[in-house]
Structure formats: C-alpha cells, structure tokens
Amino acid sequence: MTEQHDQHEHHAHQFERGTDGPKVIVVGMDGSDSSMRAAAYASGLARRQNALLAAVYVQPVLAAGAALGAPVAETTDEIAEDLITQIREATERVKGIFDVRWEFHTFRGDPYNGLVKAADELKADAVVVGASEQAGHRIIGSVAVRLVKAGRWPVTVVP
C-alpha cells in the first residue's frame, strides 16, 4: 500500500524540480523575428525567476547531396555566430536594467529532436519557442505542438 503511495508522490512532483519557479529556461532560436520575441519573453521570465536562460540554436543536418555541394555546415555555423552576436547585443542593451544569466548552445538535428535533446541535457524546467511565421516554416509550428504533446516540460509559445 505505501509503495503505491510513494510512486504516486514521485509522479505528482515530476514537474516540480525547484520549489520557486524554473531554474533553467530553454528558448529555441533560429534567427526569425518570432524566435527573437521568444528570447525577449524568456529573458524576462528568467530575470523574474532568477533562472538561467539557455538559448538553443538547432543546426539543421541535411541529407548527403541535399545541399548540392553547398557548404551548409559553414552556413549554419554563420547563423549560430550571428545569433550569438544578436543575443550579446540584446543582453548588452538591457544590462543595468536587469541582469540575466545566459548560455548559448547549438545542437544538431531537426528542430524538434534538437530541442528535446537540449531540454533533456540542460535539465530544462521550461521551454519557450516562437510561433511559426512564414508558411514555409509551418514545421516550427508543429515543433511547438510536438513539444507540448511530449508533456515533459511546461512549454510557452510566443507569437
């Protein structure tokens, strides 16, 4: 009887890693305006919760030949560098107003699996993503839906 009770207790507290709000907030970034808004929202959340903001860029892995010989790895590295610069500049601009602890991580893969891996490895307490903007990026929209359905972290989708 007590064994069952213990299991129930453990399950009930699955989401509550910290007692006073998220300690690690993962935000998915891809350079789009919605992902920059997501980062701004997540940094405000991190500041209020005194949490670490982990900005994550998932570098796409293309099938061999898909790029027709284009140096895709370099392109995605450039995007990552550009994102780091943008985040640094944004952080510098708001320094003094509020200080947010942040890290930048890159993971390789498709956006969904990359974010799941990031959230797992960084022990995320919450995940923030931008809503899809362009029709061509409907995949990002489905990434948000799939993250919610995974049911492993609270997920905030920023328009």
Coordinates of N, CA, C and O in Angstrom, one line a residue:
M1 N 0.8 -1.2 0.0 CA 0.0 0.0 0.0 C 0.9 1.3 0.0 O 0.7 2.1 -0.8
T2 N 1.9 1.3 0.9 CA 2.7 2.5 1.0 C 3.6 2.6 -0.3 O 3.9 3.7 -0.7
E3 N 3.9 1.5 -0.9 CA 4.7 1.5 -2.1 C 4.0 2.3 -3.2 O 4.6 3.1 -3.9
Q4 N 2.7 1.9 -3.4 CA 1.9 2.6 -4.4 C 1.8 4.1 -4.1 O 2.0 4.9 -5.0
H5 N 1.7 4.4 -2.8 CA 1.6 5.8 -2.4 C 2.9 6.6 -2.8 O 2.8 7.7 -3.3
D6 N 4.0 6.0 -2.5 CA 5.3 6.6 -2.8 C 5.4 6.8 -4.3 O 5.8 7.9 -4.7
Q7 N 5.0 5.9 -5.1 CA 5.1 6.0 -6.6 C 4.2 7.2 -7.0 O 4.6 8.0 -7.8
H8 N 3.0 7.3 -6.4 CA 2.1 8.4 -6.8 C 2.8 9.7 -6.4 O 2.7 10.7 -7.1
E9 N 3.3 9.8 -5.2 CA 4.0 11.0 -4.7 C 5.0 11.4 -5.7 O 5.1 12.6 -6.2
H10 N 5.9 10.5 -6.1 CA 7.0 10.8 -7.1 C 6.4 11.3 -8.4 O 6.9 12.3 -8.9
H11 N 5.4 10.7 -8.9 CA 4.8 11.1 -10.2 C 4.2 12.5 -10.1 O 4.4 13.3 -11.0
A12 N 3.6 12.8 -8.9 CA 2.9 14.1 -8.8 C 3.9 15.2 -8.8 O 3.6 16.3 -9.2
H13 N 5.2 14.9 -8.4 CA 6.2 16.0 -8.3 C 7.1 16.0 -9.5 O 8.2 16.6 -9.5
Q14 N 6.8 15.3 -10.6 CA 7.6 15.2 -11.8 C 8.0 16.6 -12.3 O 9.2 16.8 -12.7
F15 N 7.1 17.5 -12.3 CA 7.4 18.8 -12.9 C 8.1 19.8 -11.9 O 8.7 20.7 -12.3
E16 N 7.9 19.5 -10.6 CA 8.5 20.4 -9.6 C 9.9 20.1 -9.3 O 10.2 19.5 -8.3
R17 N 10.9 20.6 -10.1 CA 12.3 20.3 -9.8 C 12.7 21.3 -8.7 O 13.4 21.0 -7.8
G18 N 12.3 22.6 -8.9 CA 12.6 23.6 -7.9 C 11.3 24.1 -7.3 O 10.3 24.0 -7.9
T19 N 11.4 24.6 -6.1 CA 10.1 24.9 -5.5 C 9.7 26.4 -5.8 O 8.6 26.8 -5.5
D20 N 10.7 27.2 -6.3 CA 10.4 28.6 -6.5 C 10.5 29.0 -8.0 O 11.2 30.0 -8.3
G21 N 9.9 28.2 -8.9 CA 9.9 28.6 -10.3 C 11.1 28.0 -11.0 O 12.0 27.3 -10.4
P22 N 11.1 28.1 -12.3 CA 12.0 27.4 -13.2 C 13.5 27.9 -12.9 O 13.7 29.0 -12.6
K23 N 14.4 27.0 -13.0 CA 15.8 27.3 -12.8 C 16.5 27.3 -14.1 O 17.5 28.0 -14.2
V24 N 16.1 26.6 -15.1 CA 16.7 26.6 -16.4 C 15.6 26.8 -17.4 O 14.7 26.0 -17.5
I25 N 15.6 27.9 -18.1 CA 14.6 28.1 -19.2 C 15.3 28.0 -20.5 O 16.3 28.8 -20.8
V26 N 14.8 27.1 -21.3 CA 15.4 26.9 -22.7 C 14.6 27.6 -23.7 O 13.3 27.5 -23.7
V27 N 15.2 28.4 -24.5 CA 14.5 29.1 -25.6 C 15.1 28.7 -26.9 O 16.3 28.7 -27.1
G28 N 14.2 28.2 -27.8 CA 14.7 27.8 -29.2 C 14.8 29.0 -30.0 O 13.9 29.8 -30.1
M29 N 16.0 29.1 -30.7 CA 16.2 30.3 -31.6 C 16.6 29.9 -33.0 O 17.4 28.9 -33.1
D30 N 16.1 30.6 -34.0 CA 16.6 30.3 -35.4 C 16.8 31.5 -36.1 O 16.9 31.5 -37.4
G31 N 16.8 32.7 -35.5 CA 17.1 33.9 -36.2 C 15.8 34.6 -36.6 O 15.9 35.8 -37.1
S32 N 14.7 33.9 -36.6 CA 13.4 34.6 -37.1 C 12.9 35.6 -36.0 O 13.3 35.6 -34.9
D33 N 12.1 36.5 -36.5 CA 11.6 37.5 -35.6 C 10.8 36.9 -34.4 O 10.9 37.3 -33.3
S34 N 10.0 35.8 -34.7 CA 9.3 35.2 -33.6 C 10.2 34.6 -32.6 O 9.9 34.6 -31.4
S35 N 11.4 34.0 -33.1 CA 12.3 33.4 -32.1 C 13.0 34.5 -31.3 O 13.3 34.3 -30.1
M36 N 13.2 35.7 -31.9 CA 13.8 36.8 -31.1 C 12.8 37.3 -30.1 O 13.2 37.6 -29.0
R37 N 11.5 37.3 -30.4 CA 10.5 37.7 -29.4 C 10.4 36.7 -28.3 O 10.2 37.0 -27.2
A38 N 10.5 35.4 -28.7 CA 10.5 34.3 -27.7 C 11.7 34.5 -26.8 O 11.6 34.3 -25.5
A39 N 12.9 34.9 -27.3 CA 14.1 35.1 -26.5 C 13.8 36.3 -25.5 O 14.2 36.2 -24.3
A40 N 13.2 37.3 -26.0 CA 12.9 38.5 -25.2 C 12.0 38.1 -24.0 O 12.2 38.5 -22.9
Y41 N 11.0 37.3 -24.4 CA 10.0 36.9 -23.4 C 10.7 36.0 -22.4 O 10.5 36.2 -21.1
A42 N 11.5 35.0 -22.9 CA 12.2 34.1 -22.0 C 13.2 34.8 -21.1 O 13.3 34.4 -19.9
S43 N 13.8 35.9 -21.6 CA 14.8 36.5 -20.7 C 14.1 37.3 -19.6 O 14.6 37.3 -18.5
G44 N 12.9 37.8 -19.9 CA 12.1 38.5 -18.8 C 11.7 37.4 -17.8 O 11.8 37.7 -16.6
L45 N 11.3 36.3 -18.2 CA 10.9 35.2 -17.4 C 12.1 34.7 -16.5 O 12.0 34.6 -15.3
A46 N 13.3 34.6 -17.1 CA 14.5 34.2 -16.4 C 14.9 35.2 -15.4 O 15.2 34.9 -14.2
R47 N 14.7 36.5 -15.7 CA 15.0 37.5 -14.7 C 14.1 37.5 -13.5 O 14.6 37.5 -12.4
R48 N 12.8 37.3 -13.8 CA 11.8 37.3 -12.7 C 12.0 36.0 -11.8 O 11.8 36.1 -10.6
Q49 N 12.4 34.9 -12.5 CA 12.5 33.7 -11.7 C 14.0 33.5 -11.2 O 14.3 32.5 -10.6
N50 N 14.8 34.4 -11.5 CA 16.3 34.3 -11.2 C 16.8 32.9 -11.8 O 17.5 32.2 -11.1
A51 N 16.4 32.6 -13.0 CA 16.8 31.4 -13.6 C 17.9 31.6 -14.7 O 18.2 32.7 -15.1
L52 N 18.5 30.5 -15.1 CA 19.5 30.6 -16.2 C 18.7 30.5 -17.5 O 17.8 29.6 -17.7
L53 N 19.0 31.4 -18.4 CA 18.4 31.4 -19.8 C 19.4 30.6 -20.7 O 20.5 31.0 -20.9
A54 N 18.9 29.5 -21.3 CA 19.7 28.7 -22.2 C 19.1 28.9 -23.6 O 18.1 28.4 -23.9
A55 N 19.8 29.7 -24.4 CA 19.4 29.9 -25.8 C 19.9 28.8 -26.6 O 21.1 28.5 -26.6
V56 N 19.1 28.2 -27.4 CA 19.5 27.0 -28.2 C 19.2 27.2 -29.7 O 18.1 27.6 -30.0
Y57 N 20.2 27.0 -30.5 CA 20.0 27.0 -31.9 C 20.3 25.6 -32.4 O 21.3 25.0 -32.1
V58 N 19.3 25.0 -33.1 CA 19.4 23.7 -33.6 C 19.9 23.8 -35.1 O 19.2 24.3 -35.9
Q59 N 21.1 23.3 -35.3 CA 21.7 23.4 -36.7 C 21.1 22.2 -37.5 O 21.2 21.1 -37.1
P60 N 20.5 22.6 -38.6 CA 19.9 21.5 -39.4 C 21.0 20.6 -40.0 O 22.0 21.0 -40.4
V61 N 20.6 19.3 -40.0 CA 21.5 18.3 -40.6 C 20.9 17.9 -41.9 O 19.8 17.4 -41.9
L62 N 21.5 18.2 -43.0 CA 20.9 17.9 -44.3 C 21.4 16.5 -44.8 O 22.6 16.2 -44.5
A63 N 20.6 15.8 -45.5 CA 21.0 14.5 -46.0 C 22.1 14.8 -47.1 O 22.1 15.8 -47.7
A64 N 23.0 13.9 -47.2 CA 24.1 14.0 -48.1 C 23.5 14.3 -49.5 O 22.6 13.6 -50.0
G65 N 24.1 15.3 -50.2 CA 23.7 15.6 -51.5 C 22.5 16.6 -51.6 O 22.2 17.2 -52.6
A66 N 21.8 16.8 -50.4 CA 20.7 17.7 -50.4 C 21.1 19.1 -50.7 O 20.4 19.9 -51.3
A67 N 22.3 19.4 -50.3 CA 22.8 20.8 -50.5 C 23.4 21.0 -51.8 O 23.9 22.1 -52.2
L68 N 23.5 20.0 -52.6 CA 24.2 20.1 -54.0 C 25.6 20.7 -53.9 O 25.9 21.6 -54.6
G69 N 26.3 20.2 -52.9 CA 27.7 20.7 -52.8 C 27.9 22.0 -52.0 O 29.0 22.4 -51.9
A70 N 26.8 22.7 -51.6 CA 27.0 23.9 -50.9 C 27.5 23.6 -49.5 O 27.2 22.6 -48.9
P71 N 28.4 24.5 -49.0 CA 29.0 24.3 -47.7 C 28.0 24.7 -46.6 O 28.0 25.7 -46.0
V72 N 27.0 23.8 -46.4 CA 25.9 24.0 -45.5 C 26.4 24.2 -44.0 O 25.9 25.0 -43.3
A73 N 27.3 23.4 -43.6 CA 27.8 23.4 -42.2 C 28.3 24.8 -41.9 O 28.0 25.4 -40.8
E74 N 29.0 25.4 -42.8 CA 29.5 26.8 -42.6 C 28.4 27.8 -42.5 O 28.4 28.7 -41.7
T75 N 27.4 27.6 -43.4 CA 26.2 28.5 -43.3 C 25.5 28.4 -42.0 O 25.3 29.5 -41.4
T76 N 25.3 27.2 -41.5 CA 24.6 27.1 -40.2 C 25.5 27.6 -39.1 O 25.0 28.2 -38.1
D77 N 26.8 27.4 -39.2 CA 27.7 28.0 -38.2 C 27.7 29.5 -38.2 O 27.7 30.1 -37.1
E78 N 27.5 30.1 -39.4 CA 27.4 31.5 -39.5 C 26.1 32.0 -38.8 O 26.1 33.0 -38.2
I79 N 25.1 31.3 -39.0 CA 23.8 31.6 -38.4 C 24.0 31.6 -36.9 O 23.5 32.5 -36.2
A80 N 24.6 30.6 -36.4 CA 24.9 30.4 -35.0 C 25.7 31.6 -34.4 O 25.3 32.2 -33.4
E81 N 26.7 31.9 -35.2 CA 27.6 33.1 -34.8 C 26.8 34.4 -34.7 O 26.9 35.2 -33.8
D82 N 25.9 34.5 -35.8 CA 25.1 35.7 -35.9 C 24.1 35.8 -34.7 O 23.9 36.9 -34.1
L83 N 23.5 34.6 -34.4 CA 22.6 34.6 -33.2 C 23.3 35.0 -31.9 O 22.8 35.7 -31.1
I84 N 24.5 34.5 -31.7 CA 25.3 34.8 -30.5 C 25.5 36.3 -30.5 O 25.3 36.9 -29.4
T85 N 25.9 36.9 -31.6 CA 26.1 38.3 -31.7 C 24.8 39.1 -31.3 O 24.8 40.0 -30.5
Q86 N 23.7 38.7 -31.9 CA 22.4 39.3 -31.6 C 22.0 39.2 -30.2 O 21.6 40.2 -29.6
I87 N 22.2 38.0 -29.6 CA 21.9 37.8 -28.2 C 22.8 38.7 -27.3 O 22.4 39.3 -26.4
R88 N 24.1 38.7 -27.6 CA 25.1 39.5 -26.9 C 24.7 41.0 -26.9 O 24.7 41.6 -25.9
E89 N 24.3 41.5 -28.1 CA 23.9 42.9 -28.3 C 22.7 43.2 -27.5 O 22.6 44.2 -26.8
A90 N 21.7 42.3 -27.5 CA 20.5 42.5 -26.8 C 20.7 42.5 -25.3 O 20.2 43.3 -24.6
T91 N 21.6 41.6 -24.9 CA 22.0 41.5 -23.4 C 22.7 42.7 -23.0 O 22.4 43.3 -21.9
E92 N 23.6 43.2 -23.8 CA 24.4 44.5 -23.5 C 23.4 45.6 -23.4 O 23.5 46.5 -22.5
R93 N 22.4 45.7 -24.3 CA 21.5 46.8 -24.3 C 20.7 46.9 -23.0 O 20.3 48.0 -22.5
V94 N 20.3 45.7 -22.5 CA 19.5 45.7 -21.3 C 20.2 45.6 -20.0 O 19.7 45.6 -18.9
K95 N 21.6 45.5 -20.1 CA 22.4 45.4 -18.9 C 22.1 46.6 -18.0 O 22.0 47.7 -18.5
G96 N 22.1 46.5 -16.7 CA 21.8 47.6 -15.9 C 20.3 47.7 -15.6 O 19.9 47.9 -14.5
I97 N 19.5 47.4 -16.6 CA 18.0 47.4 -16.4 C 17.8 46.0 -15.6 O 17.2 46.0 -14.6
F98 N 18.2 45.0 -16.2 CA 18.2 43.7 -15.5 C 19.3 42.8 -16.0 O 19.7 42.9 -17.1
D99 N 19.8 42.0 -15.1 CA 20.9 41.1 -15.4 C 20.3 39.7 -15.6 O 19.7 39.2 -14.7
V100 N 20.6 39.1 -16.7 CA 20.1 37.7 -16.9 C 21.3 36.8 -17.1 O 22.2 37.2 -17.9
R101 N 21.4 35.7 -16.4 CA 22.5 34.7 -16.7 C 22.0 34.0 -17.9 O 20.9 33.5 -18.0
W102 N 22.9 33.9 -18.9 CA 22.5 33.1 -20.1 C 23.7 32.3 -20.7 O 24.9 32.6 -20.4
E103 N 23.3 31.3 -21.4 CA 24.3 30.5 -22.2 C 23.7 30.3 -23.6 O 22.5 30.4 -23.8
F104 N 24.7 30.0 -24.5 CA 24.2 29.7 -25.9 C 24.7 28.3 -26.2 O 25.8 28.0 -25.9
H105 N 23.8 27.6 -26.7 CA 24.1 26.2 -27.1 C 23.7 25.9 -28.5 O 22.6 26.4 -29.0
T106 N 24.5 25.1 -29.2 CA 24.0 24.6 -30.5 C 23.9 23.1 -30.5 O 24.7 22.5 -29.9
F107 N 22.8 22.6 -31.1 CA 22.6 21.2 -31.2 C 22.3 20.9 -32.6 O 21.8 21.8 -33.3
R108 N 22.7 19.7 -33.1 CA 22.4 19.4 -34.5 C 21.2 18.5 -34.6 O 21.0 17.7 -33.7
G109 N 20.5 18.6 -35.7 CA 19.3 17.8 -35.9 C 18.1 18.6 -36.4 O 18.3 19.7 -36.8
D110 N 17.0 17.9 -36.4 CA 15.8 18.7 -36.8 C 15.3 19.5 -35.6 O 15.7 19.1 -34.5
P111 N 14.5 20.5 -35.8 CA 14.2 21.4 -34.7 C 13.6 20.7 -33.5 O 14.0 21.0 -32.3
Y112 N 12.7 19.8 -33.7 CA 12.0 19.1 -32.6 C 13.0 18.3 -31.8 O 13.1 18.5 -30.6
N113 N 13.7 17.3 -32.4 CA 14.6 16.5 -31.7 C 15.7 17.2 -31.1 O 16.2 16.9 -30.0
G114 N 16.2 18.3 -31.8 CA 17.3 19.1 -31.2 C 16.8 19.8 -29.9 O 17.6 19.8 -29.0
L115 N 15.6 20.3 -29.9 CA 15.1 21.0 -28.7 C 14.9 20.0 -27.6 O 15.1 20.3 -26.4
V116 N 14.4 18.8 -27.9 CA 14.1 17.8 -26.9 C 15.5 17.4 -26.3 O 15.6 17.3 -25.0
K117 N 16.5 17.2 -27.1 CA 17.8 16.8 -26.6 C 18.4 17.9 -25.7 O 18.9 17.7 -24.7
A118 N 18.2 19.2 -26.2 CA 18.7 20.3 -25.5 C 18.0 20.4 -24.1 O 18.7 20.6 -23.1
A119 N 16.7 20.3 -24.1 CA 15.9 20.4 -22.9 C 16.3 19.3 -21.9 O 16.4 19.5 -20.7
D120 N 16.5 18.1 -22.4 CA 17.0 17.0 -21.6 C 18.4 17.2 -21.0 O 18.6 17.1 -19.8
E121 N 19.3 17.5 -21.9 CA 20.7 17.7 -21.4 C 20.9 18.9 -20.5 O 21.7 18.8 -19.6
L122 N 20.1 19.9 -20.7 CA 20.3 21.1 -19.9 C 19.4 21.1 -18.7 O 19.3 22.1 -18.0
K123 N 18.6 20.0 -18.6 CA 17.7 19.8 -17.5 C 16.7 21.0 -17.4 O 16.6 21.7 -16.3
A124 N 16.1 21.3 -18.5 CA 15.2 22.4 -18.6 C 14.0 22.3 -17.6 O 13.4 21.2 -17.5
D125 N 13.6 23.4 -17.0 CA 12.4 23.4 -16.2 C 11.2 24.0 -17.1 O 10.1 23.8 -16.7
A126 N 11.5 24.7 -18.1 CA 10.5 25.3 -19.0 C 11.2 25.5 -20.4 O 12.4 25.7 -20.5
V127 N 10.3 25.4 -21.4 CA 10.8 25.6 -22.8 C 10.0 26.7 -23.4 O 8.7 26.7 -23.3
V128 N 10.7 27.6 -24.1 CA 10.0 28.7 -24.8 C 10.3 28.7 -26.3 O 11.5 28.6 -26.6
V129 N 9.3 28.8 -27.1 CA 9.6 28.8 -28.6 C 8.7 29.9 -29.2 O 7.7 30.2 -28.7
G130 N 9.2 30.3 -30.4 CA 8.4 31.3 -31.2 C 7.4 30.6 -32.0 O 7.6 29.4 -32.5
A131 N 6.2 31.2 -32.2 CA 5.2 30.6 -33.1 C 5.7 30.8 -34.6 O 6.5 31.6 -34.9
S132 N 5.3 29.9 -35.4 CA 5.7 29.9 -36.8 C 5.2 31.2 -37.5 O 4.1 31.8 -37.1
E133 N 6.0 31.8 -38.4 CA 5.7 33.0 -39.1 C 5.3 32.8 -40.5 O 4.2 33.1 -41.0
Q134 N 6.2 32.2 -41.2 CA 6.0 32.0 -42.7 C 5.4 30.6 -42.9 O 5.5 29.7 -42.2
A135 N 4.6 30.6 -44.0 CA 4.0 29.3 -44.4 C 5.1 28.3 -44.6 O 4.9 27.1 -44.3
G136 N 6.2 28.7 -45.1 CA 7.3 27.7 -45.3 C 7.9 27.2 -44.0 O 8.6 26.2 -44.0
H137 N 7.6 27.9 -42.9 CA 8.1 27.4 -41.6 C 7.0 26.8 -40.7 O 7.1 26.9 -39.5
R138 N 6.0 26.2 -41.4 CA 5.0 25.5 -40.6 C 5.6 24.5 -39.7 O 5.0 24.2 -38.7
I139 N 6.7 24.0 -40.1 CA 7.4 23.0 -39.3 C 7.6 23.5 -37.9 O 7.5 22.7 -36.9
I140 N 8.0 24.8 -37.7 CA 8.2 25.3 -36.4 C 7.0 25.3 -35.6 O 7.0 25.0 -34.4
G141 N 5.8 25.6 -36.2 CA 4.6 25.5 -35.5 C 4.3 24.1 -35.0 O 3.9 23.9 -33.9
S142 N 4.6 23.1 -35.8 CA 4.4 21.7 -35.4 C 5.4 21.3 -34.3 O 5.1 20.5 -33.5
V143 N 6.6 22.0 -34.3 CA 7.6 21.7 -33.3 C 7.0 22.1 -31.9 O 7.0 21.3 -31.0
A144 N 6.3 23.3 -31.9 CA 5.7 23.7 -30.6 C 4.7 22.8 -30.2 O 4.6 22.4 -29.0
V145 N 3.8 22.3 -31.1 CA 2.7 21.4 -30.8 C 3.3 20.1 -30.3 O 2.9 19.5 -29.3
R146 N 4.4 19.6 -30.9 CA 5.0 18.3 -30.5 C 5.7 18.4 -29.2 O 5.6 17.5 -28.4
L147 N 6.3 19.6 -28.9 CA 6.9 19.8 -27.6 C 5.8 19.8 -26.5 O 6.0 19.2 -25.4
V148 N 4.7 20.4 -26.7 CA 3.6 20.4 -25.8 C 3.1 18.9 -25.6 O 2.9 18.5 -24.4
K149 N 2.9 18.2 -26.7 CA 2.4 16.8 -26.6 C 3.4 15.9 -25.9 O 3.0 14.9 -25.3
A150 N 4.7 16.2 -25.9 CA 5.7 15.4 -25.2 C 5.4 15.4 -23.7 O 5.7 14.4 -23.1
G151 N 4.8 16.5 -23.3 CA 4.4 16.6 -21.9 C 5.5 16.5 -20.8 O 5.3 16.0 -19.7
R152 N 6.7 16.9 -21.2 CA 7.8 16.7 -20.3 C 8.2 18.0 -19.6 O 8.9 18.0 -18.6
W153 N 7.8 19.2 -20.2 CA 8.1 20.5 -19.6 C 7.0 21.4 -19.9 O 6.3 21.2 -20.9
P154 N 6.8 22.4 -19.1 CA 5.8 23.4 -19.5 C 6.4 24.1 -20.7 O 7.6 24.4 -20.8
V155 N 5.6 24.4 -21.7 CA 6.0 25.0 -23.0 C 5.2 26.3 -23.2 O 4.0 26.3 -23.1
T156 N 6.0 27.3 -23.5 CA 5.3 28.6 -23.8 C 5.6 28.9 -25.3 O 6.8 28.9 -25.7
V157 N 4.5 29.2 -26.0 CA 4.7 29.6 -27.4 C 4.4 31.1 -27.6 O 3.4 31.5 -27.2
V158 N 5.5 31.8 -28.0 CA 5.4 33.2 -28.1 C 5.0 33.6 -29.6 O 5.7 33.2 -30.5
P159 N 3.9 34.4 -29.8 CA 3.5 34.8 -31.1 C 4.5 35.7 -31.8 O 5.3 36.4 -31.1

